[in-house]
Short mmCIF file of C-alpha atoms in Angstrom, two decimals:
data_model
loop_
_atom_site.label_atom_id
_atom_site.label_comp_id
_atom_site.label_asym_id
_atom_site.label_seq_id
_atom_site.Cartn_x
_atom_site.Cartn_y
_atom_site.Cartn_z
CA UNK A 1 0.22 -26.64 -22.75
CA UNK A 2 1.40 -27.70 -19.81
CA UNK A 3 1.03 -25.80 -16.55
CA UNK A 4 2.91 -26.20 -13.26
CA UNK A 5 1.10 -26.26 -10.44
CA UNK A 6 1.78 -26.07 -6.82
CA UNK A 7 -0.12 -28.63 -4.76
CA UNK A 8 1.07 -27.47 -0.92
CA UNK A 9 -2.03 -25.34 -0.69
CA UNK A 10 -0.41 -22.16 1.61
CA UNK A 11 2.23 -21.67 -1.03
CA UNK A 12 -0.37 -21.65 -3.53
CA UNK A 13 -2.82 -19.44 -2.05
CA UNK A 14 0.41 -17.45 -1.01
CA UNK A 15 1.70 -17.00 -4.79
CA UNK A 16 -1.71 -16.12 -5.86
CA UNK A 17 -2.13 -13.28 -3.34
CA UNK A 18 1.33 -12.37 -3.79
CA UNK A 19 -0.07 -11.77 -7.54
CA UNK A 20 -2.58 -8.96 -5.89
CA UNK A 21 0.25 -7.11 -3.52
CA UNK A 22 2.37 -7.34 -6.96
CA UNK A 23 -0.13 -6.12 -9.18
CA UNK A 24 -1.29 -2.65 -6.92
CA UNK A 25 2.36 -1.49 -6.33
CA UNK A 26 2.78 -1.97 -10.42
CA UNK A 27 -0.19 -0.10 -11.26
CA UNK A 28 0.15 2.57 -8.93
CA UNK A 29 4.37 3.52 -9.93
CA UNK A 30 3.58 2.56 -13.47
CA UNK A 31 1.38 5.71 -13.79
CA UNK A 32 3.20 7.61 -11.53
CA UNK A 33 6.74 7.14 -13.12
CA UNK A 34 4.65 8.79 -16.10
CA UNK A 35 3.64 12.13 -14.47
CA UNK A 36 6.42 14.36 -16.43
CA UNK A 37 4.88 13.12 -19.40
CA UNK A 38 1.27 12.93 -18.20
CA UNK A 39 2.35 16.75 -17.39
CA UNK A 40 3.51 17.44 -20.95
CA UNK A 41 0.67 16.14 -22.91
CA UNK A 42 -2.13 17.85 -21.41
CA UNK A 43 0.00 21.10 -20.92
CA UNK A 44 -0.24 21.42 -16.96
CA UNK A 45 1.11 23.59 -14.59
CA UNK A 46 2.56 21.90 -11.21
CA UNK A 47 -0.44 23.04 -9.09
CA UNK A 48 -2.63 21.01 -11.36
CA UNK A 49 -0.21 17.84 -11.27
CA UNK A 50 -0.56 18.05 -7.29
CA UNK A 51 -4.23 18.21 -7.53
CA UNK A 52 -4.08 15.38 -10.28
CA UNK A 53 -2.06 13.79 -7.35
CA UNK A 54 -4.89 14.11 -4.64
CA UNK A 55 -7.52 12.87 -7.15
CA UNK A 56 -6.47 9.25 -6.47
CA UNK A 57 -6.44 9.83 -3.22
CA UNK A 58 -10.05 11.55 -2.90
CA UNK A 59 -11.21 8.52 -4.89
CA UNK A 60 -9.73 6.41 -2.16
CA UNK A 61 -10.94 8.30 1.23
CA UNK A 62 -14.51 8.33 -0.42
CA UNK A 63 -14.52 4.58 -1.38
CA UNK A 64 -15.13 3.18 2.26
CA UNK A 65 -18.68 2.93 2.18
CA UNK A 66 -18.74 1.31 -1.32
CA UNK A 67 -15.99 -1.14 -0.34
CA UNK A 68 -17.87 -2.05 2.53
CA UNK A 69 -20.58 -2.85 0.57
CA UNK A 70 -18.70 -4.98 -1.80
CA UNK A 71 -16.54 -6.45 0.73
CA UNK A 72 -20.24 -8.12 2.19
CA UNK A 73 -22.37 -9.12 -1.54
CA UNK A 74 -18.67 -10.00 -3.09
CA UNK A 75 -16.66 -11.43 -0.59
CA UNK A 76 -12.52 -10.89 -0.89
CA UNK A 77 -11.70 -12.83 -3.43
CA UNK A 78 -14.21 -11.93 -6.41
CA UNK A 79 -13.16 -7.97 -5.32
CA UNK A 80 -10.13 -8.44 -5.29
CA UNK A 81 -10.20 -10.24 -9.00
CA UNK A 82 -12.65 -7.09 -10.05
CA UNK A 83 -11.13 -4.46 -9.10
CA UNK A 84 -7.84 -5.44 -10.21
CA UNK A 85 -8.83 -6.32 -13.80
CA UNK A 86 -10.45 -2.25 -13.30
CA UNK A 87 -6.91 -1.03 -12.56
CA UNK A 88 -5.72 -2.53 -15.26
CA UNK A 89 -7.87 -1.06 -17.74
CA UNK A 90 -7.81 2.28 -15.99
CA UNK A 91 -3.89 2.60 -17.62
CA UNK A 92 -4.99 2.95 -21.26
CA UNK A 93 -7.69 5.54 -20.34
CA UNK A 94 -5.05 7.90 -18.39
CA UNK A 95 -3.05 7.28 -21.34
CA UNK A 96 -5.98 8.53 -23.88
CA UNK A 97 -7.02 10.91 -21.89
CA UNK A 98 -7.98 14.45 -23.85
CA UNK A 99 -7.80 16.47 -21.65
CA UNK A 100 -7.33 17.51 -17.87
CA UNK A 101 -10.62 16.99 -16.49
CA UNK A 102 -11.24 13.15 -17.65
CA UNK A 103 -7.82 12.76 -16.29
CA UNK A 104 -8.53 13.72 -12.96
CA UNK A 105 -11.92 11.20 -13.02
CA UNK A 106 -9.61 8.87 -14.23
CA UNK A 107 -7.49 9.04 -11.17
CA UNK A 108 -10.35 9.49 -8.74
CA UNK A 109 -11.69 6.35 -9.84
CA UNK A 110 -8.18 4.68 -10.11
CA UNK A 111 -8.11 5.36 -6.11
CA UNK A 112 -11.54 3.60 -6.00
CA UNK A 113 -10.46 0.49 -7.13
CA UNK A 114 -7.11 0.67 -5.47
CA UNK A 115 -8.73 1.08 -2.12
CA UNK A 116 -11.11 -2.31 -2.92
CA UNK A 117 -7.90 -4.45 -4.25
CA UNK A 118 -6.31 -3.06 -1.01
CA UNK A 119 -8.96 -4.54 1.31
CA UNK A 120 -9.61 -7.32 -0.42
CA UNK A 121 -6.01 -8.55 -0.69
CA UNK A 122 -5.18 -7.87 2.92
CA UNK A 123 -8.21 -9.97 3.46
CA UNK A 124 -6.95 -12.31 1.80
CA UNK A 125 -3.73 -12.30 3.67
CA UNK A 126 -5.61 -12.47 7.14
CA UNK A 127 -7.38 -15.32 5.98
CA UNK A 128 -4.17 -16.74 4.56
CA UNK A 129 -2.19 -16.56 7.99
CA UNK A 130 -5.55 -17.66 9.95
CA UNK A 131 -6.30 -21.04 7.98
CA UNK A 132 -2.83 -21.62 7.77
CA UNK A 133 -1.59 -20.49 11.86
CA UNK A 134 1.16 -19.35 9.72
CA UNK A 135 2.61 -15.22 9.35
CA UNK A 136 2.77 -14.27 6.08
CA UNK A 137 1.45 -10.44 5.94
CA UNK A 138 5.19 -8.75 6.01
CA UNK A 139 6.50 -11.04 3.09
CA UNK A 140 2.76 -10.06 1.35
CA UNK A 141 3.44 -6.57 1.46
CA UNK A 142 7.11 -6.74 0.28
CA UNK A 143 5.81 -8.02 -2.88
CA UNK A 144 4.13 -4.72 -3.35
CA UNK A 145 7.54 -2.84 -3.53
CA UNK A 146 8.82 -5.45 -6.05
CA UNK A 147 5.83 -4.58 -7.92
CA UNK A 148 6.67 -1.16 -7.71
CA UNK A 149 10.38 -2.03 -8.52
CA UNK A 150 8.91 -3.99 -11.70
CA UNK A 151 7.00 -1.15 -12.96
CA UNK A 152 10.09 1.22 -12.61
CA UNK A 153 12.06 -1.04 -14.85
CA UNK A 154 9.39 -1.36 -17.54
CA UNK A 155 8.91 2.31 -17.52
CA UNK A 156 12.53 2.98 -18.51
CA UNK A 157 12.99 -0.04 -21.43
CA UNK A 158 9.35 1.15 -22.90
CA UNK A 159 10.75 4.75 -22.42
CA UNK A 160 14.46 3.62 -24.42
CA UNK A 161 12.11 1.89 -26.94
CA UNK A 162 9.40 4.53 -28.12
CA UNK A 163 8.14 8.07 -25.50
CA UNK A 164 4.47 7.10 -25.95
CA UNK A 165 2.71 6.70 -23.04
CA UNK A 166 0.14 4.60 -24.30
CA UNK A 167 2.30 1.69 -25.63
CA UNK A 168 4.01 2.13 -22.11
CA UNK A 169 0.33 1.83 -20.58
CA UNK A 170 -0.58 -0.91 -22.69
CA UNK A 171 2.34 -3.54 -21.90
CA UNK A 172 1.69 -2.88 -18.44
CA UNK A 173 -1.87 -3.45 -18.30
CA UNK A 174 -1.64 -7.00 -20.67
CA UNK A 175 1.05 -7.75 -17.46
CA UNK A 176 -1.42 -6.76 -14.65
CA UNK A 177 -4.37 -9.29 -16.80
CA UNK A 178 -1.29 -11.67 -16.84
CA UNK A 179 -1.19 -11.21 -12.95
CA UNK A 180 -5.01 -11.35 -12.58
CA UNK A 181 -5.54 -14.34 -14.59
CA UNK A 182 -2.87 -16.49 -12.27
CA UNK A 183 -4.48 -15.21 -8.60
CA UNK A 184 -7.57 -16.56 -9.95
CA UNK A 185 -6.51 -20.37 -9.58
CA UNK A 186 -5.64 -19.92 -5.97
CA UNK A 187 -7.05 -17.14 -3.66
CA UNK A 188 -9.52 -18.01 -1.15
CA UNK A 189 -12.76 -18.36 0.00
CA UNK A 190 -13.61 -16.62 3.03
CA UNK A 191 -14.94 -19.80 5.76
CA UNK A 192 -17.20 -17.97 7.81
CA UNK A 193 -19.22 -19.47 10.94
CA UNK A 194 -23.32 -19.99 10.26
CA UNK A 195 -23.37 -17.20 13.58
CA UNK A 196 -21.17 -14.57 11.29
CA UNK A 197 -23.30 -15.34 8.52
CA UNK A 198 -26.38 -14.70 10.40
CA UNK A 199 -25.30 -11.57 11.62
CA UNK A 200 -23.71 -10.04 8.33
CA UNK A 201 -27.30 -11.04 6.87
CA UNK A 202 -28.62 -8.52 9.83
CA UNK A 203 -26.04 -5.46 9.26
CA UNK A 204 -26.04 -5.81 5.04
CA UNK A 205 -26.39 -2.73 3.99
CA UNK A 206 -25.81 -0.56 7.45
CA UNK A 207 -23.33 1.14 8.53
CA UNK A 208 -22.28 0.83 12.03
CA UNK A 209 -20.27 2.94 14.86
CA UNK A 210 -16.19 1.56 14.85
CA UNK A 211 -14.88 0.67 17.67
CA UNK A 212 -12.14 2.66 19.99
CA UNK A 213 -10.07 0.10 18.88
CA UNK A 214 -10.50 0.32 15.20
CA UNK A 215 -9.98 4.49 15.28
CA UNK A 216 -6.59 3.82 16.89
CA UNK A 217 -5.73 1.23 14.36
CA UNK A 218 -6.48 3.80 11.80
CA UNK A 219 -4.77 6.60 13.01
CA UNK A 220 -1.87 4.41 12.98
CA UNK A 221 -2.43 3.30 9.25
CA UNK A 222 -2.73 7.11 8.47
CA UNK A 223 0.28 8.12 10.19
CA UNK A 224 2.11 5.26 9.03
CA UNK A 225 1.22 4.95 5.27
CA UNK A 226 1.70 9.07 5.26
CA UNK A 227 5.38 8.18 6.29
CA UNK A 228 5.99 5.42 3.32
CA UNK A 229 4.36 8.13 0.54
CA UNK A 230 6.15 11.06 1.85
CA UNK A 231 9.73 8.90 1.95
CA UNK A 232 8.93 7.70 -1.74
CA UNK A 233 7.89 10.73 -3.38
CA UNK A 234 10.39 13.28 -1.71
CA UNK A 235 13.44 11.58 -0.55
CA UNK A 236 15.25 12.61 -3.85
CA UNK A 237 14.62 16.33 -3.76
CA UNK A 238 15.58 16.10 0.05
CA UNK A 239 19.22 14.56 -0.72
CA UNK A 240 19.49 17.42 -3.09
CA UNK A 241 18.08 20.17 -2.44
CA UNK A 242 18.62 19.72 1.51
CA UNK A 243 21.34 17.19 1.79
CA UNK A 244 22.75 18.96 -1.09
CA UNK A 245 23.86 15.68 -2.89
CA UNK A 246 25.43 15.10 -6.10
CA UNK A 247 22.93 14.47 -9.19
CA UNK A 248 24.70 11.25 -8.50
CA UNK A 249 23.87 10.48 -5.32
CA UNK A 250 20.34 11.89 -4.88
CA UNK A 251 18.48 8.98 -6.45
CA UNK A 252 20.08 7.30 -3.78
CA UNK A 253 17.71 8.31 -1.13
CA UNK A 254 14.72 6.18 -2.42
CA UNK A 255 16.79 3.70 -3.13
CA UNK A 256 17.97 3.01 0.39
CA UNK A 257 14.63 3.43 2.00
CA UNK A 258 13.07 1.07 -0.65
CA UNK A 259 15.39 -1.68 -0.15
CA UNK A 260 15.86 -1.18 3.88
CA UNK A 261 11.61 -1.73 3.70
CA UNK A 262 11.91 -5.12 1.17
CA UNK A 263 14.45 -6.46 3.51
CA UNK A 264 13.05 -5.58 6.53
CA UNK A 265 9.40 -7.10 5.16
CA UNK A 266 10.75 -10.50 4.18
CA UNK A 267 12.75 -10.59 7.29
CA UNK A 268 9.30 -9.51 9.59
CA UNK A 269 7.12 -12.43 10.01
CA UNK A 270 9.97 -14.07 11.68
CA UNK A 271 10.46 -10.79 13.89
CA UNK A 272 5.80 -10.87 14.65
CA UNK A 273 6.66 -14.50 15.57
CA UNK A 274 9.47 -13.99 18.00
CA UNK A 275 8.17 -10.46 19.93
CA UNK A 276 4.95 -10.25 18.66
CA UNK A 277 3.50 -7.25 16.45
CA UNK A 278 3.05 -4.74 19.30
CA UNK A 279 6.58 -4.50 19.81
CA UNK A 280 7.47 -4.58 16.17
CA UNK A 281 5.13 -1.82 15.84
CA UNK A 282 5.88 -0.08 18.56
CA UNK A 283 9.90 -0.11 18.40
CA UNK A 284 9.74 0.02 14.77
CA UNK A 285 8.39 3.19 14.21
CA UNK A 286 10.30 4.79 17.06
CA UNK A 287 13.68 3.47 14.92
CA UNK A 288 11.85 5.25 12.05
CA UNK A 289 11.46 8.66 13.58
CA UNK A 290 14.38 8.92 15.61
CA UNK A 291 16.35 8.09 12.66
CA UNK A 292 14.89 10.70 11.11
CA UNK A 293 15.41 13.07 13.50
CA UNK A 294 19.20 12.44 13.54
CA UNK A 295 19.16 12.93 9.64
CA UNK A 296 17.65 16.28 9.83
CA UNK A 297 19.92 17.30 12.92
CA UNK A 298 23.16 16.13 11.53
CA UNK A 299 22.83 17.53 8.05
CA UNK A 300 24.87 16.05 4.97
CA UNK A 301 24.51 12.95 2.65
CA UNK A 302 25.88 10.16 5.35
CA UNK A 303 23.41 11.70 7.61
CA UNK A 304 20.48 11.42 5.46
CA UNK A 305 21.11 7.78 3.99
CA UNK A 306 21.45 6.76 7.45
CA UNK A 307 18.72 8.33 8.65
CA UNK A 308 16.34 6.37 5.79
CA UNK A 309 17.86 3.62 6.24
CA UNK A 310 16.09 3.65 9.72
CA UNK A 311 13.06 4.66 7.87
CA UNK A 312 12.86 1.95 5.71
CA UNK A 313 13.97 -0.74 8.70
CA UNK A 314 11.57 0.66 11.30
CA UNK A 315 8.42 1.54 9.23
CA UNK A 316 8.44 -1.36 6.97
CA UNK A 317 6.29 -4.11 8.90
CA UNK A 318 3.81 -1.30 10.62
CA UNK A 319 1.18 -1.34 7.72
CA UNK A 320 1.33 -5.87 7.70
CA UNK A 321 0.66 -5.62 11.61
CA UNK A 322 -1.92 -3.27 11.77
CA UNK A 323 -3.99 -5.20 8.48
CA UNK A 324 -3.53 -8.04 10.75
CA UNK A 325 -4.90 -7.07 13.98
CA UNK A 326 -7.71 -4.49 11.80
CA UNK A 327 -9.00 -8.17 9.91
CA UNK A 328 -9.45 -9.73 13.15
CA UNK A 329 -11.54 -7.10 14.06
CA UNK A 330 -14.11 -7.70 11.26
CA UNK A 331 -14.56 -6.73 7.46
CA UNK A 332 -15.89 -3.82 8.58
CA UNK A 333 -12.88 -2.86 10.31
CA UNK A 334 -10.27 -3.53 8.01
CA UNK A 335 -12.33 -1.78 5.16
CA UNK A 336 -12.02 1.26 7.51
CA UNK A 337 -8.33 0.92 8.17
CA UNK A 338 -7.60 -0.05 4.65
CA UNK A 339 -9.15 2.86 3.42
CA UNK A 340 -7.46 4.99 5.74
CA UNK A 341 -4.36 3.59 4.45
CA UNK A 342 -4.07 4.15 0.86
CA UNK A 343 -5.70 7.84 1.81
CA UNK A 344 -2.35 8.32 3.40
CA UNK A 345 -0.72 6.72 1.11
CA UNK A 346 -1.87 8.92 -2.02
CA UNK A 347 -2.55 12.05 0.12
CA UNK A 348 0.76 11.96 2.26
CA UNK A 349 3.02 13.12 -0.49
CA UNK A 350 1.13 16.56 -1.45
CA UNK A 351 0.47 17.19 1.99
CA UNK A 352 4.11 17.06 2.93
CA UNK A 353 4.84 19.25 -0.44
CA UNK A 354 2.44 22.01 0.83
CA UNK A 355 4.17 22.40 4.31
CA UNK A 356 7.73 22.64 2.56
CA UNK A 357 6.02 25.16 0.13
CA UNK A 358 5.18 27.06 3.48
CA UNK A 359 8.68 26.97 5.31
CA UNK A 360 10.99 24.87 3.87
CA UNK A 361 11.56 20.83 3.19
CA UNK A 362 13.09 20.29 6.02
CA UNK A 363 10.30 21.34 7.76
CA UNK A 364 8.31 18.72 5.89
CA UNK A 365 10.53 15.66 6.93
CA UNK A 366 10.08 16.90 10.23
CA UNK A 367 6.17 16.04 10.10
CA UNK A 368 7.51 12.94 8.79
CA UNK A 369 9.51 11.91 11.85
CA UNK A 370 6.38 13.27 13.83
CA UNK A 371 3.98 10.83 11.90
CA UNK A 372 5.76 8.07 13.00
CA UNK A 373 5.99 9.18 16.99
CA UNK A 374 1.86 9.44 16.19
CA UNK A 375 2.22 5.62 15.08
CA UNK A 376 4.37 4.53 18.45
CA UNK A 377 1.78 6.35 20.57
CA UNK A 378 -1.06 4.00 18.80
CA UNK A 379 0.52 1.00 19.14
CA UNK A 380 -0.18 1.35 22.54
CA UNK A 381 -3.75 1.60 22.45
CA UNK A 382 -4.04 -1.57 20.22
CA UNK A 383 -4.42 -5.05 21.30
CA UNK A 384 -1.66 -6.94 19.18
CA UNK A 385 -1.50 -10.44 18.30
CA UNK A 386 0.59 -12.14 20.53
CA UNK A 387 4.31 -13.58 20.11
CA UNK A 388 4.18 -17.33 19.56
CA UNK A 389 7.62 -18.14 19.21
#
C-alpha cells in the first residue's frame, strides 16, 4: 500500500505532534460527552459524578513526580507514544466498568496518563519550535480543540446509531491507536548537549527545589487552564440559567468561546512573533477578564456571547506561551507546569460548581474573570521569549 509521506521535516514532525494535541482533547471530551450515561449505568447521584469529575484530576496533580521520572529514563517521545496508547485503552475499561469504585480508579489513572501525554507533547512542541527557530505552540494547541470538536461529533453519530457506551468507547479508542500509530513516524528525539547529559545523569532520580520563576509560570498555568475548564463545562448553564437564554441559544455559549480560542490559536504564533509572548500573555488575559466582567455587569444573551467571545480571544494562546517559556526552563520545569495545568484543567470545573452551589453562578464566573487578572499579574514576573519579528 502506498503511503504518502511528507519529506520537509518541520511539517512532518509538526503533523505527527499535531497527532498527540489531537489525540488528548479526543480522549478527554469523548468520555466526558458520556457522563449522563456514565451517570445512568452505575446509578449515581450528582455529588458522586463531581467527585468522579475530580478523580482525573487527583490522578493528574499526583502524577508530577512519576512524570518526572519518566520524562528523564523515557525521554518525550517514547512517553508521549506510551501514555497515549494507555488513554486509549483506558476508554473500554470506563465503559466496562461494574461499578462506581473501579470507575473512579479508572479516571484517576486516566489523569495519570493525561498529565504524561501533556508533558511529553508540549515537549515535543518546544523542541519542535527550537530545532526549527520556528513558532508553532499556538497552532499545536488548537489542534487539541479540534480533537475535542472530533470527539463531540463521533459521540452524537455513535449515539444516533446504537446508546451503548462501549461501542461508542471502542470506535474512539481504534481512532486514538489510528492517531498513535501515525505520530510514531515523525516525533522527535530530544538533542541534548554531552553537559545536560552529564548533569541529568547527576539529578536522576532527585527531586530538586523550582525556581521563583517556574512557581510563577505555574500559577499562571493554574489560573489560566482553571479559566478554559470552567468556560467549557459551564458556559451553557450560565446562558440559561443566568443569561436566561432560549434552549436555543444556550449551547451557544461554548460554542463561541470554542471557536474565538481555535481562531485565536492558529492566528497566535504570528501574534508571539510580532509582540512577543509577554504581551500576548499579558494583554490577552486582561481581554479575557475584562470581557468577562462586562458580561456579568451587563446581563442578557448579547452581553454574555460578547463577553466569551473575549474569553476565548484573550485566553486562547496563554497555556502555548507559558509551555514555551516553562520547556526552556528544563524538563523539570515544564513537568511541574504541565502538571499544574491539566490539574486546573480537570479540577477548575467542580471547583467553580461548588462556589455557585454556595451563592450563586454568577458568583462563580466572577472567580473566573478573577483567574485570569491572577494570570496578567504573572506574566509579569516571567521572563518571556522575545518578539522577533
Amino acid at each position: 500500500m502506498y503511503v504518502f509521506r511528507i519529506h520537509d521535516p518541520f511539517r512532518r514532525a509538526q503533523l505527527a505532534i499535531v497527532a498527540l494535541f489531537c489525540s488528548l482533547g479526543f480522549q478527554y471530551a469523548t468520555w466526558a460527552s458520556r457522563i449522563p450515561a456514565l451517570k445512568t449505568d452505575l446509578g449515581l447521584t450528582a455529588a458522586e459524578v463531581g467527585v468522579l469529575l475530580m478523580a482525573a484530576g487527583v490522578g493528574a496533580a499526583v502524577s508530577f513526580p512519576l512524570v518526572a521520572l519518566l520524562m528523564k529514563r523515557l525521554g518525550s517521545r517514547r512517553l508521549a507514544l506510551l501514555s497515549q496508547l494507555c488513554l486509549a485503552l483506558l476508554l473500554p475499561a470506563l465503559a466496562a466498568a461494574p461499578n462506581y469504585p473501579v470507575a473512579l480508579l479508572v479516571l484517576c489513572v486516566d489523569g495519570v496518563c493525561v498529565g504524561c501525554l501533556n508533558v511529553a507533547m508540549n515537549a515535543q512542541g518546544a523542541e519542535l519550535e527550537a530545532r526549527f527557530a520556528r513558532t508553532a505552540m499556538a497552532r499545536l494547541h488548537a489542534t487539541f480543540s479540534g480533537g475535542s470538536l472530533l470527539a463531540a461529533l463521533l459521540a452524537s453519530g455513535t449515539h444516533a446509531v446504537t446508546p451503548s457506551v462501549g461501542a461508542h468507547f471502542g470506535v474512539a479508542a481504534a481512532l486514538l491507536v489510528l492517531l498513535g500509530a501515525y505520530a510514531r513516524t515523525g516525533l522527535l528525539t530530544e538533542e541534548r548537549a554531552a553537559g545536560e547529559k552529564a548533569e541529568e545523569g547527576r539529578t536522576r532520580g532527585r527531586w530538586t527545589v523550582p525556581s521563583r520563576m517556574t512557581l510563577w509560570m505555574c500559577c499562571a498555568m493554574a489560573f489560566g487552564t482553571v479559566t478554559e475548564g470552567a468556560m467549557n463545562d459551564w458556559s451553557t448553564l450560565y446562558m440559561k440559567d443566568v443569561a436566561e437564554a432560549s434552549a436555543e441559544l444556550a449551547p451557544l455559549g461554548i460554542a463561541v468561546v470554542s471557536g474565538m480560542m481555535v481562531v485565536a490559536r492558529l492566528f497566535a504564533d504570528g501574534w508571539r512573533d510580532r509582540w512577543g509572548d509577554g504581551r500576548v500573555v499579558l494583554l490577552g488575559s486582561a481581554l479575557a477578564g475584562l470581557g468577562l466582567a462586562l458580561a456579568l455587569a451587563g446581563g442578557g444573551v448579547a452581553a454574555a456571547l460578547a463577553g466569551f467571545a473575549c474569553v476565548g480571544l484573550g485566553i486562547a494562546a496563554v497555556t502555548p506561551c507559558v509551555y514555551a517559556a516553562a520547556a526552556r526552563q528544563g524538563s523539570d520545569s515544564l513537568t511541574l507546569v504541565a502538571a499544574m495545568g491539566t490539574t486546573g484543567l480537570l479540577a477548575g470545573p467542580p471547583l467553580i460548581g461548588f462556589i455557585a452551589d454556595a451563592s450563586s453562578l454568577a458568583w462563580g464566573f466572577g472567580a473566573v474573570a478573577a483567574a485570569t487578572v491572577v494570570v496578567s499579574l504573572c506574566s509579569t514576573r516571567i521572563r518571556w521569549t522575545p518578539a522577533s519579528g
